[in-house]
Amino acid sequence: MPESGLLLLNGLDRHMLGAPAWRRLVAAAPQFHENHVLAGTFAYNLLMGRRWPPRPGDLEEAEALCHELGLGDLLARMPSGLDQVVGETGWQLSHGERSRLYIARALLQGAEIVLLDESFAALDPETLERALRYVLGRARPLVVIAHP
């Protein structure tokens, strides 16, 4: 959680807008150690924060986004695809797969601003280039925090 600084959206900060309105406008993928894969389906982990249960179009959008981020092979390996249970009691995801899940989760919120904090650090160069190209094309305003 930030200790100082100010982030404005259309001239208003989080306190002026209120937390629920702020969460509708700003989607974030926190650093890896501050983010979580919950015990549930892969679809649930992708679409949490959006409406649930998902509509068919939501699942199609989530699957297409996964393919764009290079998660198509993962979906093909999982016996139940998007309905595969993941997390502590289910299918285990690699560090890079989890990072791309967090990116997808943020993008699927449909927020005005997407904030990605160290989201690309676990990706190999080829996957990084692919994911970054896709994110830059999809996200409206985008804030990327990256440390050399």
Tab-separated table of C-alpha atoms in Angstrom:
chain	number	residue	atom	x	y	z
A	1	MET	CA	0.000	0.000	0.000
A	2	PRO	CA	1.460	3.394	-0.947
A	3	GLU	CA	2.660	5.513	1.936
A	4	SER	CA	2.841	8.792	0.015
A	5	GLY	CA	2.045	10.395	-3.312
A	6	LEU	CA	-1.136	11.218	-5.153
A	7	LEU	CA	-2.794	9.560	-8.125
A	8	LEU	CA	-5.571	11.549	-9.779
A	9	LEU	CA	-8.139	10.297	-12.249
A	10	ASN	CA	-9.909	13.120	-14.046
A	11	GLY	CA	-8.728	15.418	-11.272
A	12	LEU	CA	-10.126	13.251	-8.471
A	13	ASP	CA	-8.317	10.931	-6.079
A	14	ARG	CA	-9.466	7.722	-4.393
A	15	HIS	CA	-10.781	9.486	-1.317
A	16	MET	CA	-12.857	11.950	-3.337
A	17	LEU	CA	-14.351	9.222	-5.538
A	18	GLY	CA	-14.763	6.619	-2.800
A	19	ALA	CA	-13.303	3.130	-2.821
A	20	PRO	CA	-16.086	1.395	-4.847
A	21	ALA	CA	-15.957	3.979	-7.658
A	22	TRP	CA	-12.149	3.945	-7.635
A	23	ARG	CA	-12.092	0.146	-7.998
A	24	ARG	CA	-14.397	0.392	-11.041
A	25	LEU	CA	-12.069	2.922	-12.665
A	26	VAL	CA	-8.624	1.533	-11.765
A	27	ALA	CA	-7.608	-2.119	-12.119
A	28	ALA	CA	-4.290	-3.209	-10.683
A	29	ALA	CA	-2.085	-6.254	-10.815
A	30	PRO	CA	-0.027	-5.893	-7.621
A	31	GLN	CA	3.453	-7.325	-7.276
A	32	PHE	CA	3.658	-11.098	-7.373
A	33	HIS	CA	4.021	-11.522	-3.597
A	34	GLU	CA	0.938	-9.325	-3.016
A	35	ASN	CA	-1.290	-11.154	-5.493
A	36	HIS	CA	-2.997	-14.517	-5.163
A	37	VAL	CA	-4.388	-17.455	-7.096
A	38	LEU	CA	-7.491	-18.461	-5.175
A	39	ALA	CA	-8.691	-22.044	-4.902
A	40	GLY	CA	-11.320	-22.134	-7.633
A	41	THR	CA	-11.522	-22.425	-11.367
A	42	PHE	CA	-9.101	-20.704	-13.711
A	43	ALA	CA	-12.093	-18.751	-15.071
A	44	TYR	CA	-12.993	-17.575	-11.566
A	45	ASN	CA	-9.431	-16.373	-11.006
A	46	LEU	CA	-9.477	-14.522	-14.325
A	47	LEU	CA	-12.878	-12.902	-13.899
A	48	MET	CA	-12.931	-12.164	-10.172
A	49	GLY	CA	-13.880	-8.557	-9.667
A	50	ARG	CA	-16.125	-8.718	-12.696
A	51	ARG	CA	-19.664	-10.102	-12.607
A	52	TRP	CA	-20.145	-13.684	-11.441
A	53	PRO	CA	-21.399	-16.015	-12.716
A	54	PRO	CA	-19.905	-15.039	-16.043
A	55	ARG	CA	-21.887	-14.688	-19.220
A	56	PRO	CA	-20.797	-16.744	-22.248
A	57	GLY	CA	-19.194	-13.655	-23.803
A	58	ASP	CA	-17.116	-13.143	-20.655
A	59	LEU	CA	-15.647	-16.633	-20.918
A	60	GLU	CA	-14.929	-16.204	-24.627
A	61	GLU	CA	-13.169	-12.895	-23.951
A	62	ALA	CA	-11.146	-14.432	-21.115
A	63	GLU	CA	-10.076	-17.389	-23.241
A	64	ALA	CA	-9.089	-15.156	-26.177
A	65	LEU	CA	-7.069	-12.927	-23.854
A	66	CYS	CA	-5.304	-15.986	-22.427
A	67	HIS	CA	-4.292	-17.060	-25.925
A	68	GLU	CA	-2.977	-13.555	-26.688
A	69	LEU	CA	-0.882	-13.620	-23.502
A	70	GLY	CA	0.601	-17.006	-24.410
A	71	LEU	CA	-1.510	-19.091	-22.027
A	72	GLY	CA	-3.109	-21.179	-24.774
A	73	ASP	CA	-0.735	-24.100	-24.130
A	74	LEU	CA	-1.658	-24.024	-20.443
A	75	LEU	CA	-5.377	-24.134	-21.270
A	76	ALA	CA	-4.748	-27.040	-23.653
A	77	ARG	CA	-2.847	-28.992	-20.943
A	78	MET	CA	-5.474	-28.487	-18.263
A	79	PRO	CA	-8.110	-31.251	-18.561
A	80	SER	CA	-10.982	-28.855	-17.866
A	81	GLY	CA	-9.575	-25.735	-19.558
A	82	LEU	CA	-11.072	-22.587	-18.036
A	83	ASP	CA	-13.085	-24.790	-15.644
A	84	GLN	CA	-9.928	-26.379	-14.197
A	85	VAL	CA	-9.561	-25.874	-10.452
A	86	VAL	CA	-6.290	-24.072	-9.689
A	87	GLY	CA	-4.556	-22.854	-6.565
A	88	GLU	CA	-3.435	-24.655	-3.438
A	89	THR	CA	-5.818	-27.581	-3.868
A	90	GLY	CA	-5.789	-27.722	-7.663
A	91	TRP	CA	-3.609	-27.321	-10.728
A	92	GLN	CA	-0.374	-25.536	-9.891
A	93	LEU	CA	0.701	-22.614	-12.067
A	94	SER	CA	4.274	-21.582	-12.747
A	95	HIS	CA	5.510	-18.141	-11.726
A	96	GLY	CA	5.173	-16.854	-15.314
A	97	GLU	CA	1.698	-18.370	-15.733
A	98	ARG	CA	0.554	-16.699	-12.521
A	99	SER	CA	2.005	-13.378	-13.669
A	100	ARG	CA	0.046	-13.589	-16.922
A	101	LEU	CA	-3.089	-14.604	-14.997
A	102	TYR	CA	-2.724	-11.426	-12.916
A	103	ILE	CA	-2.247	-9.316	-16.059
A	104	ALA	CA	-5.316	-10.909	-17.654
A	105	ARG	CA	-7.351	-10.384	-14.472
A	106	ALA	CA	-6.527	-6.660	-14.501
A	107	LEU	CA	-7.281	-6.280	-18.211
A	108	LEU	CA	-10.601	-8.117	-17.954
A	109	GLN	CA	-11.932	-5.586	-15.442
A	110	GLY	CA	-12.625	-3.068	-18.207
A	111	ALA	CA	-11.260	-0.254	-16.036
A	112	GLU	CA	-10.261	3.188	-17.267
A	113	ILE	CA	-6.667	2.727	-16.045
A	114	VAL	CA	-4.656	-0.469	-15.694
A	115	LEU	CA	-1.737	-0.495	-13.269
A	116	LEU	CA	0.785	-3.341	-13.573
A	117	ASP	CA	3.352	-3.550	-10.774
A	118	GLU	CA	6.348	-5.716	-11.743
A	119	SER	CA	3.962	-7.864	-13.804
A	120	PHE	CA	6.499	-8.718	-16.498
A	121	ALA	CA	9.458	-9.642	-14.259
A	122	ALA	CA	8.867	-13.427	-14.350
A	123	LEU	CA	8.516	-13.685	-18.126
A	124	ASP	CA	11.155	-14.938	-20.535
A	125	PRO	CA	12.118	-12.464	-23.298
A	126	GLU	CA	9.864	-13.998	-25.973
A	127	THR	CA	6.807	-14.183	-23.699
A	128	LEU	CA	7.554	-10.694	-22.369
A	129	GLU	CA	7.583	-9.226	-25.877
A	130	ARG	CA	4.316	-10.963	-26.769
A	131	ALA	CA	2.557	-9.990	-23.536
A	132	LEU	CA	3.783	-6.409	-23.608
A	133	ARG	CA	2.729	-5.954	-27.237
A	134	TYR	CA	-0.753	-7.254	-26.396
A	135	VAL	CA	-1.113	-5.206	-23.199
A	136	LEU	CA	-0.025	-2.002	-24.943
A	137	GLY	CA	-2.643	-2.606	-27.633
A	138	ARG	CA	-5.461	-3.406	-25.228
A	139	ALA	CA	-5.079	-1.217	-22.163
A	140	ARG	CA	-6.305	2.347	-22.340
A	141	PRO	CA	-4.122	4.389	-20.030
A	142	LEU	CA	-1.508	2.023	-18.679
A	143	VAL	CA	0.839	2.459	-15.735
A	144	VAL	CA	3.714	-0.023	-15.593
A	145	ILE	CA	6.003	-0.168	-12.582
A	146	ALA	CA	9.253	-1.944	-13.371
A	147	HIS	CA	12.622	-1.944	-11.627
A	148	PRO	CA	15.846	-2.620	-13.541
